[in-house]
Coordinates of C-alpha atoms and ligand atoms in Angstrom, one line a residue:
M1 CA -182.7 86.1 -60.6
S2 CA -185.4 83.7 -59.8
E3 CA -188.0 82.5 -62.7
T4 CA -191.4 83.6 -62.5
A5 CA -194.5 82.5 -64.3
K6 CA -196.9 85.2 -65.9
L7 CA -200.6 85.2 -66.2
K8 CA -202.9 87.3 -67.9
V9 CA -206.5 87.5 -66.5
N10 CA -209.0 90.3 -67.6
G11 CA -206.5 92.0 -69.4
K12 CA -203.9 92.3 -66.0
E13 CA -200.6 90.7 -66.0
Y14 CA -199.6 88.9 -62.7
E15 CA -196.4 87.1 -61.8
F16 CA -195.9 84.0 -59.8
P17 CA -192.7 82.7 -58.4
L18 CA -191.4 79.4 -60.5
L19 CA -190.3 76.8 -58.0
K20 CA -187.5 74.0 -58.7
G21 CA -187.4 70.6 -56.9
T22 CA -184.3 68.9 -56.5
E23 CA -185.3 66.8 -59.5
N24 CA -185.6 70.0 -61.5
E25 CA -189.3 69.5 -61.5
L26 CA -191.1 72.8 -62.3
A27 CA -193.9 74.2 -60.2
I28 CA -195.9 77.7 -60.4
D29 CA -196.5 78.9 -56.8
I30 CA -200.1 80.2 -57.1
K31 CA -200.5 81.0 -53.2
S32 CA -201.1 84.6 -53.7
L33 CA -203.3 83.9 -56.9
R34 CA -206.6 84.3 -55.5
A35 CA -205.5 87.3 -53.2
A36 CA -204.1 89.3 -56.1
T37 CA -207.0 89.3 -58.8
E38 CA -209.6 89.3 -56.4
G39 CA -211.2 86.0 -56.7
V40 CA -209.5 84.1 -59.6
I41 CA -209.0 80.3 -58.5
T42 CA -207.5 77.6 -60.5
L43 CA -209.7 74.6 -61.5
D44 CA -208.2 70.9 -61.8
S45 CA -210.7 68.2 -61.1
G46 CA -209.0 64.8 -60.4
Y47 CA -205.6 67.6 -59.3
K48 CA -204.3 66.1 -62.6
N49 CA -202.0 69.2 -62.6
T50 CA -201.9 70.4 -59.0
G51 CA -199.2 70.1 -56.4
S52 CA -200.5 69.6 -53.0
C53 CA -197.6 69.8 -51.0
E54 CA -193.8 69.9 -51.1
S55 CA -192.5 66.6 -50.2
A56 CA -188.8 65.0 -49.3
V57 CA -190.4 61.4 -49.2
T58 CA -190.6 59.9 -52.5
F59 CA -189.5 60.8 -56.2
L60 CA -191.7 59.6 -59.0
D61 CA -191.0 60.3 -62.7
G62 CA -194.0 58.7 -64.8
E63 CA -192.5 59.7 -68.2
K64 CA -189.3 58.0 -67.1
G65 CA -190.7 55.0 -65.1
I66 CA -188.5 55.6 -62.2
L67 CA -189.9 55.3 -58.5
R68 CA -187.2 56.3 -55.6
Y69 CA -188.0 56.5 -51.9
R70 CA -185.5 59.1 -50.3
G71 CA -183.5 59.0 -53.0
Y72 CA -182.8 55.2 -53.4
S73 CA -184.2 53.3 -56.5
I74 CA -186.8 51.1 -56.1
E75 CA -185.0 48.5 -58.0
E76 CA -182.1 48.7 -55.6
L77 CA -184.3 48.6 -52.6
A78 CA -186.2 45.7 -53.5
S79 CA -183.5 43.7 -54.2
K80 CA -180.9 44.9 -51.0
S81 CA -183.3 45.9 -48.5
N82 CA -186.0 44.6 -46.4
F83 CA -189.5 45.9 -45.6
L84 CA -188.8 47.0 -41.9
E85 CA -185.5 49.0 -42.9
S86 CA -187.4 50.6 -46.0
S87 CA -190.2 51.7 -43.8
Y88 CA -187.5 53.5 -41.3
L89 CA -186.0 54.9 -44.4
L90 CA -189.3 56.6 -45.6
I91 CA -190.7 57.4 -41.8
F92 CA -187.2 59.3 -40.7
G93 CA -185.5 59.9 -44.0
E94 CA -182.2 57.9 -43.5
L95 CA -181.3 54.3 -43.7
P96 CA -180.9 53.0 -40.2
T97 CA -177.8 51.9 -38.5
A98 CA -177.7 48.2 -37.1
V99 CA -178.5 49.3 -33.7
E100 CA -181.3 51.8 -34.7
L101 CA -183.0 49.2 -36.7
K102 CA -182.8 46.9 -34.1
K103 CA -184.3 49.4 -31.8
F104 CA -187.0 50.4 -33.8
H105 CA -188.0 46.2 -34.1
D106 CA -187.5 45.7 -30.4
D107 CA -190.0 48.6 -29.7
I108 CA -192.4 47.1 -32.5
L109 CA -192.3 44.0 -30.8
A110 CA -193.0 45.4 -27.5
E111 CA -196.3 47.3 -29.0
S112 CA -197.4 44.0 -30.8
L113 CA -200.5 43.1 -28.6
V114 CA -204.0 45.0 -29.2
D115 CA -206.2 45.6 -26.3
E116 CA -208.3 42.0 -25.7
D117 CA -211.4 44.2 -26.2
I118 CA -210.8 44.9 -29.9
K119 CA -211.8 41.0 -30.3
K120 CA -215.1 41.8 -29.4
I121 CA -215.3 44.7 -32.3
L122 CA -214.0 42.2 -34.7
D123 CA -217.0 39.7 -33.6
G124 CA -219.4 42.3 -34.6
F125 CA -218.6 41.8 -38.2
P126 CA -220.3 39.0 -40.0
K127 CA -217.6 37.0 -41.7
S128 CA -218.9 38.1 -45.0
A129 CA -217.6 41.7 -44.4
H130 CA -215.0 43.0 -46.7
P131 CA -211.6 42.7 -45.0
M132 CA -211.0 46.4 -46.0
G133 CA -213.9 47.7 -44.3
V134 CA -213.0 45.5 -41.2
V135 CA -209.6 46.4 -41.4
S136 CA -210.4 50.4 -41.5
A137 CA -213.1 50.2 -38.6
L138 CA -210.3 48.3 -36.4
T139 CA -207.6 51.0 -37.1
S140 CA -210.2 53.4 -36.2
S141 CA -210.9 51.5 -33.2
L142 CA -207.4 52.3 -32.2
I143 CA -207.9 55.6 -31.3
A144 CA -210.6 54.4 -28.3
F145 CA -208.1 52.3 -26.8
N146 CA -205.1 55.1 -27.3
P147 CA -207.3 58.1 -27.0
E148 CA -204.2 60.8 -25.8
S149 CA -203.7 62.4 -29.1
V150 CA -199.8 62.8 -30.2
N151 CA -198.2 65.9 -29.2
I152 CA -196.0 66.4 -32.6
E153 CA -193.8 68.9 -31.2
S154 CA -192.4 65.8 -29.1
S155 CA -190.5 63.5 -31.0
E156 CA -190.8 60.9 -28.5
D157 CA -194.6 61.1 -28.8
M158 CA -194.5 60.9 -32.6
Y159 CA -192.1 57.8 -32.8
D160 CA -194.4 56.2 -29.7
A161 CA -197.4 56.7 -32.1
I162 CA -195.8 55.7 -35.1
V163 CA -194.5 52.2 -33.4
K164 CA -197.9 51.3 -32.0
L165 CA -199.2 51.6 -35.4
L166 CA -196.7 49.5 -37.3
A167 CA -197.1 46.9 -34.5
K168 CA -200.9 46.8 -34.1
F169 CA -201.5 47.2 -37.8
P170 CA -200.2 43.8 -38.8
V171 CA -202.6 42.1 -35.9
L172 CA -205.5 43.7 -37.1
A173 CA -205.0 42.7 -40.5
A174 CA -204.4 39.2 -39.6
W175 CA -207.1 38.9 -37.1
T176 CA -209.6 40.1 -39.9
L177 CA -208.4 37.1 -42.2
R178 CA -208.4 34.7 -39.6
K179 CA -212.1 35.8 -38.5
K180 CA -213.0 35.3 -42.2
Q181 CA -211.6 32.0 -42.3
G182 CA -212.6 30.7 -38.9
L183 CA -209.4 29.9 -37.5
P184 CA -208.6 31.0 -33.9
L185 CA -206.7 34.4 -33.3
D186 CA -202.8 34.6 -33.3
Y187 CA -200.9 36.6 -31.1
G188 CA -197.6 36.3 -33.4
D189 CA -193.9 35.6 -32.1
V190 CA -191.5 38.3 -30.8
N191 CA -188.6 36.0 -32.0
L192 CA -189.7 36.3 -35.6
G193 CA -188.8 39.3 -38.0
Y194 CA -191.4 41.9 -38.9
V195 CA -193.0 40.3 -41.9
E196 CA -192.3 36.5 -40.8
N197 CA -194.3 37.4 -38.0
M198 CA -196.7 39.3 -40.1
Y199 CA -197.1 35.9 -42.0
K200 CA -197.2 33.7 -39.0
M201 CA -200.1 35.8 -37.5
M202 CA -202.2 35.3 -41.0
F203 CA -201.3 31.6 -41.7
S204 CA -200.3 29.6 -38.6
K205 CA -202.6 26.7 -38.1
P206 CA -203.4 25.8 -34.6
N207 CA -202.5 22.1 -35.1
C208 CA -199.0 22.2 -36.3
E209 CA -196.0 24.0 -36.1
F210 CA -195.4 26.9 -38.0
K211 CA -192.8 27.4 -40.4
A212 CA -192.4 29.7 -43.4
N213 CA -190.9 29.2 -46.9
P214 CA -188.1 31.7 -47.4
V215 CA -189.0 31.8 -50.8
V216 CA -192.4 33.0 -50.0
L217 CA -191.3 35.3 -47.3
N218 CA -188.6 37.0 -49.6
A219 CA -191.4 37.8 -52.0
L220 CA -193.8 38.9 -49.4
D221 CA -191.1 41.2 -48.1
K222 CA -190.3 42.7 -51.8
L223 CA -194.2 43.0 -52.6
L224 CA -194.3 45.0 -49.2
I225 CA -191.5 47.3 -50.2
L226 CA -192.7 47.7 -54.0
H227 CA -196.1 49.3 -52.1
A228 CA -194.6 51.3 -49.2
D229 CA -195.1 55.1 -50.8
H230 CA -196.0 56.2 -54.0
E231 CA -196.3 60.0 -53.3
Q232 CA -199.5 61.9 -53.4
N233 CA -201.7 59.2 -54.7
C234 CA -205.5 59.1 -53.7
S235 CA -205.0 57.1 -50.3
T236 CA -202.0 59.3 -49.2
S237 CA -203.5 62.4 -50.3
T238 CA -206.7 61.1 -48.1
V239 CA -204.3 60.6 -45.1
R240 CA -202.8 63.9 -45.5
I241 CA -205.8 66.0 -45.9
V242 CA -207.2 64.1 -43.0
G243 CA -204.3 64.6 -41.1
S244 CA -204.4 68.5 -42.0
S245 CA -207.4 69.0 -39.8
H246 CA -205.1 67.7 -37.0
A247 CA -207.2 64.3 -36.6
G248 CA -204.8 61.9 -35.3
L249 CA -202.6 59.5 -36.8
F250 CA -205.1 56.6 -36.4
A251 CA -208.0 58.5 -37.6
S252 CA -206.3 59.8 -40.9
I253 CA -204.9 56.2 -41.5
S254 CA -208.0 54.6 -41.2
A255 CA -209.3 56.9 -43.8
G256 CA -206.5 56.2 -46.0
I257 CA -207.6 52.4 -46.1
S258 CA -210.9 53.6 -47.0
A259 CA -209.4 55.6 -49.9
L260 CA -207.4 52.5 -51.1
W261 CA -210.5 50.3 -51.1
G262 CA -211.5 51.5 -54.3
P263 CA -211.0 49.4 -57.6
L264 CA -209.3 52.3 -59.5
H265 CA -206.8 52.6 -56.5
G266 CA -205.6 49.5 -54.5
G267 CA -208.8 47.6 -55.1
A268 CA -207.5 46.8 -58.4
N269 CA -205.4 44.2 -57.4
Q270 CA -208.5 42.2 -56.4
A271 CA -210.2 43.3 -59.7
V272 CA -207.3 42.1 -61.6
I273 CA -207.7 38.4 -60.2
E274 CA -211.2 38.7 -61.0
M275 CA -211.0 39.9 -64.3
L276 CA -208.2 37.2 -65.4
E277 CA -210.7 34.3 -63.8
D278 CA -213.6 35.8 -65.9
I279 CA -211.3 35.5 -68.8
K280 CA -210.3 32.0 -68.0
N281 CA -213.8 30.8 -67.1
D282 CA -214.8 32.6 -70.4
G283 CA -212.5 30.4 -72.4
G284 CA -209.5 32.2 -72.1
D285 CA -210.1 34.7 -75.2
Y286 CA -207.9 37.9 -74.3
N287 CA -208.8 39.4 -77.4
K288 CA -212.4 39.7 -76.6
Y289 CA -211.5 41.6 -73.2
I290 CA -209.4 43.9 -75.2
A291 CA -212.3 44.6 -77.6
K292 CA -214.5 45.5 -74.3
A293 CA -211.7 47.7 -72.7
K294 CA -211.5 49.7 -76.1
D295 CA -215.1 50.1 -76.5
K296 CA -216.3 53.5 -75.5
N297 CA -220.1 52.2 -75.0
D298 CA -218.8 49.6 -72.5
P299 CA -217.7 50.5 -69.0
F300 CA -215.3 47.9 -68.8
R301 CA -211.7 48.5 -68.2
L302 CA -208.5 46.4 -68.4
M303 CA -207.9 46.2 -64.6
G304 CA -204.3 46.6 -63.8
F305 CA -203.7 48.8 -67.0
G306 CA -202.9 52.3 -66.8
H307 CA -201.8 55.0 -64.5
R308 CA -202.4 58.6 -63.5
V309 CA -198.6 59.3 -63.3
Y310 CA -196.7 56.2 -65.1
K311 CA -196.9 56.8 -68.7
N312 CA -194.4 54.0 -69.1
F313 CA -194.0 51.0 -67.7
D314 CA -194.8 50.9 -63.9
P315 CA -191.3 50.2 -62.4
R316 CA -193.0 48.3 -59.6
A317 CA -195.0 45.9 -62.2
K318 CA -191.5 44.7 -63.8
I319 CA -190.2 43.6 -60.5
I320 CA -193.2 41.8 -59.5
Q321 CA -193.4 40.0 -63.2
V322 CA -190.3 38.6 -62.2
A323 CA -190.9 37.7 -58.8
A324 CA -194.1 36.2 -59.7
E325 CA -192.4 33.7 -61.9
E326 CA -189.9 32.9 -59.2
V327 CA -192.7 32.2 -56.9
L328 CA -195.1 30.2 -58.7
A329 CA -191.8 28.2 -60.0
D330 CA -190.4 27.5 -56.5
L331 CA -193.9 26.5 -55.2
G332 CA -194.4 24.2 -58.2
I333 CA -197.6 26.0 -58.9
N334 CA -198.9 26.1 -62.4
D335 CA -201.4 28.9 -62.6
P336 CA -203.3 29.2 -66.0
V337 CA -204.1 33.2 -65.3
L338 CA -200.4 33.9 -65.5
E339 CA -200.3 32.8 -69.1
I340 CA -203.5 34.7 -69.7
A341 CA -202.0 37.9 -67.7
K342 CA -198.8 37.4 -69.9
G343 CA -201.1 37.3 -73.1
L344 CA -203.2 40.0 -72.4
E345 CA -200.1 42.2 -71.5
K346 CA -198.6 41.2 -74.9
V347 CA -201.5 42.3 -76.8
A348 CA -202.2 45.3 -75.2
L349 CA -198.7 46.6 -75.7
S350 CA -199.0 46.1 -79.1
D351 CA -202.4 47.6 -79.4
E352 CA -202.8 51.1 -80.6
Y353 CA -205.7 52.2 -78.5
F354 CA -203.2 51.6 -75.4
K355 CA -200.3 52.7 -77.2
S356 CA -201.2 55.6 -77.9
R357 CA -202.8 56.3 -74.3
N358 CA -199.6 55.3 -72.7
L359 CA -201.5 52.3 -70.9
Y360 CA -199.1 50.0 -69.3
P361 CA -199.4 47.4 -67.0
N362 CA -199.4 48.9 -63.2
V363 CA -198.3 47.2 -59.8
D364 CA -201.4 45.4 -59.4
F365 CA -201.5 43.6 -62.6
Y366 CA -199.3 40.9 -61.4
S367 CA -199.5 41.2 -57.5
G368 CA -202.4 39.1 -57.3
I369 CA -201.1 36.2 -58.9
I370 CA -198.1 36.2 -56.4
Y371 CA -200.7 36.5 -53.5
R372 CA -202.7 33.7 -54.7
A373 CA -199.9 31.5 -54.9
L374 CA -199.0 32.7 -51.2
G375 CA -202.5 31.5 -50.4
I376 CA -204.0 34.8 -49.5
P377 CA -207.8 35.1 -50.6
V378 CA -208.7 37.4 -52.9
E379 CA -210.6 39.5 -50.6
M380 CA -207.7 40.2 -48.8
F381 CA -205.2 41.5 -51.5
T382 CA -206.1 45.2 -51.0
V383 CA -205.2 44.5 -46.9
M384 CA -201.9 43.3 -48.1
F385 CA -201.3 46.8 -49.9
A386 CA -202.4 48.5 -46.9
L387 CA -199.7 46.4 -44.8
G388 CA -197.2 47.6 -47.6
R389 CA -198.2 51.3 -47.7
L390 CA -198.5 51.8 -44.1
P391 CA -195.2 53.3 -43.5
G392 CA -195.6 55.4 -46.6
W393 CA -198.9 57.1 -45.2
I394 CA -196.9 57.3 -41.7
A395 CA -194.2 59.1 -43.5
Q396 CA -196.2 61.7 -45.4
W397 CA -198.4 62.3 -42.4
K398 CA -195.7 62.9 -40.3
E399 CA -193.9 65.4 -43.2
M400 CA -197.0 67.1 -43.2
R401 CA -197.8 67.9 -39.7
M402 CA -193.8 68.9 -38.7
K403 CA -194.0 71.2 -41.6
H404 CA -197.1 72.6 -40.1
E405 CA -199.3 72.6 -43.3
P406 CA -202.4 74.7 -43.3
I407 CA -205.7 72.6 -43.4
G408 CA -206.4 70.9 -46.7
R409 CA -209.2 72.9 -48.0
P410 CA -210.1 73.1 -51.8
R411 CA -212.2 75.9 -53.4
Q412 CA -214.6 75.3 -56.2
L413 CA -216.3 76.9 -59.1
Y414 CA -219.9 77.2 -58.1
T415 CA -222.4 76.4 -61.0
G416 CA -225.7 75.8 -59.3
E417 CA -228.4 78.3 -58.9
V418 CA -228.2 82.0 -58.4
L419 CA -230.2 83.7 -55.5
R420 CA -233.8 82.8 -55.5
G421 CA -236.9 82.9 -53.3
F422 CA -238.2 80.1 -51.1
E423 CA -241.7 79.0 -52.4
P424 CA -244.1 77.9 -49.6
I425 CA -244.6 74.0 -50.0
E426 CA -248.3 74.7 -51.1
K427 CA -247.3 76.7 -54.2
R428 CA -244.9 74.3 -55.6
Ligands
CMC1 N1 -208.5 50.0 -69.8 C1 -209.2 50.8 -70.9 N2 -209.0 52.2 -71.0 C2 -208.5 52.9 -70.1 C3 -207.8 52.3 -68.8 C4 -208.0 50.8 -68.9 N3 -207.4 50.2 -67.9 N4 -207.2 53.1 -68.4 C5 -207.1 54.4 -69.0 N5 -207.8 53.9 -70.0 C6 -208.2 55.1 -71.1 C7 -209.4 56.1 -70.8 O1 -210.9 55.7 -71.1 C8 -209.0 57.2 -71.4 O2 -209.5 57.1 -72.8 P1 -209.8 58.4 -73.8 O3 -208.5 59.4 -73.6 O4 -210.1 58.1 -74.8 O5 -211.2 58.9 -72.8 C9 -207.6 57.1 -71.1 O6 -207.0 56.0 -71.2 C10 -207.2 58.1 -70.2 O7 -207.5 57.6 -68.6 P2 -208.2 58.2 -67.7 O8 -209.2 57.5 -67.0 O9 -208.1 59.8 -68.0 O10 -206.9 58.5 -66.8 P3 -206.7 58.4 -65.2 O11 -205.2 59.1 -65.0 O12 -207.5 59.4 -64.8 O13 -206.9 57.2 -64.6 C11 -206.5 55.0 -63.5 C12 -205.8 56.2 -64.1 C13 -205.1 53.8 -62.8 C14 -207.8 55.1 -62.6 C15 -207.1 54.3 -64.9 O14 -206.0 53.8 -66.1 C16 -207.8 52.8 -64.6 O15 -208.9 53.1 -64.2 N6 -207.3 52.0 -64.5 C17 -207.7 50.8 -64.3 C18 -207.9 50.7 -62.6 C19 -206.3 50.1 -62.2 O16 -205.6 49.2 -62.6 N7 -205.8 50.7 -61.1 C20 -204.6 50.8 -60.3 C21 -204.0 51.9 -60.4 S1 -202.0 51.6 -59.8 C22 -201.9 51.4 -58.1 C23 -202.6 52.3 -57.4 O17 -202.8 53.8 -57.7 O18 -203.3 52.0 -56.4

């Protein structure tokens, strides 16, 4: 007999099915709650206890610090896979064969030009525009150039839309950077791998031959894999909820980019490096900043620390810390903020405030140090996150549409005025 959960409301008992996931996680299925209880709903602001869907894409155990894409551990993928292969895995559910991966890459290359008119839209933005706003707008503009909506019943249509987005998004991101830096736009090179081409479109110089450092490419590839999915986080939930109204793929992803921008989410990578710089310029006394973070009268938070789901080390942060040291050593860069970051981490991990709240470094704590070493401007850090998260957003959107999930539409507990009469303006 399957297990149930019992709930007593106003003296009456109700039973709800208890669902078990493949990793033995339990969920109370409250689909029938409101109808059975004639109007009672659950309230869970920030969705701290609410599952929004059943998903087979990514498994995360925040207590144990586990992250797996489609059953493969993040540690194994980061050391043995590459970003394109991991993207295929996330989107289609299985690791590709060599033939499947080549076709996937060829199909992406075939779509890796954007309409020249996109340049006019790009030109409309001032150089001072934040790249996340520009990239979100340009992604949305792809709809205008590809107006036909995706027929989700056709696997070919779905595949074409996915390939188009994976092909064109790096162009939009790279051009956003080049416009900001006043460099001529680069169209990439179909002879390069996916990540190398992304790197070329961002960093090639018009007056010298493009050559990528393999250590840099390897670090970039790893960072992209580590960011590729993270189950129902803020931006992914945004993509799913926008897509649930049957808005198209590009519109849904554009909304996800906006959600990622915030400093409590992907924008934290920019905020971390700015915080580390502030500490450096302030004499390097990180204890002062630890005290600020603990002071409830001070809104300051230690950026790159804490996570809604991880109550243990973020496994991605561990991998990134090692990669950051490797990249800096290989490039011969001595970045003082790395030392500040390590010192800050050491103090925080032994401090009662952080220990009692299970606040550990998250993915964003060290990623900025690598991005900076790679020559990526601070304002582009969150765009780098978006480039990595793209396959995860696509996989989650695809899963949601293929399962014909209903439109996302939460309820509320109304706490406003009850019915009152309208006062004519002269009587107010
Ligand atoms: N510095 C100081 N105190 C913190 C921090 C921090 N970074 N994070 C959480 N706390 C405290 C918070 O004040 C609260 O204390 P108390 O119980 O005394 O009120 C307690 O820890 C729980 O925090 P919360 O805000 O209820 O936790 P949450 O799950 O709602 O928020 C978070 C998670 C990531 C938004 C938050 O930890 C935070 O703001 N961190 C800094 C921003 C950051 O690094 N974000 C990147 C997240 S990882 C990548 C991604 O998802 O994009």
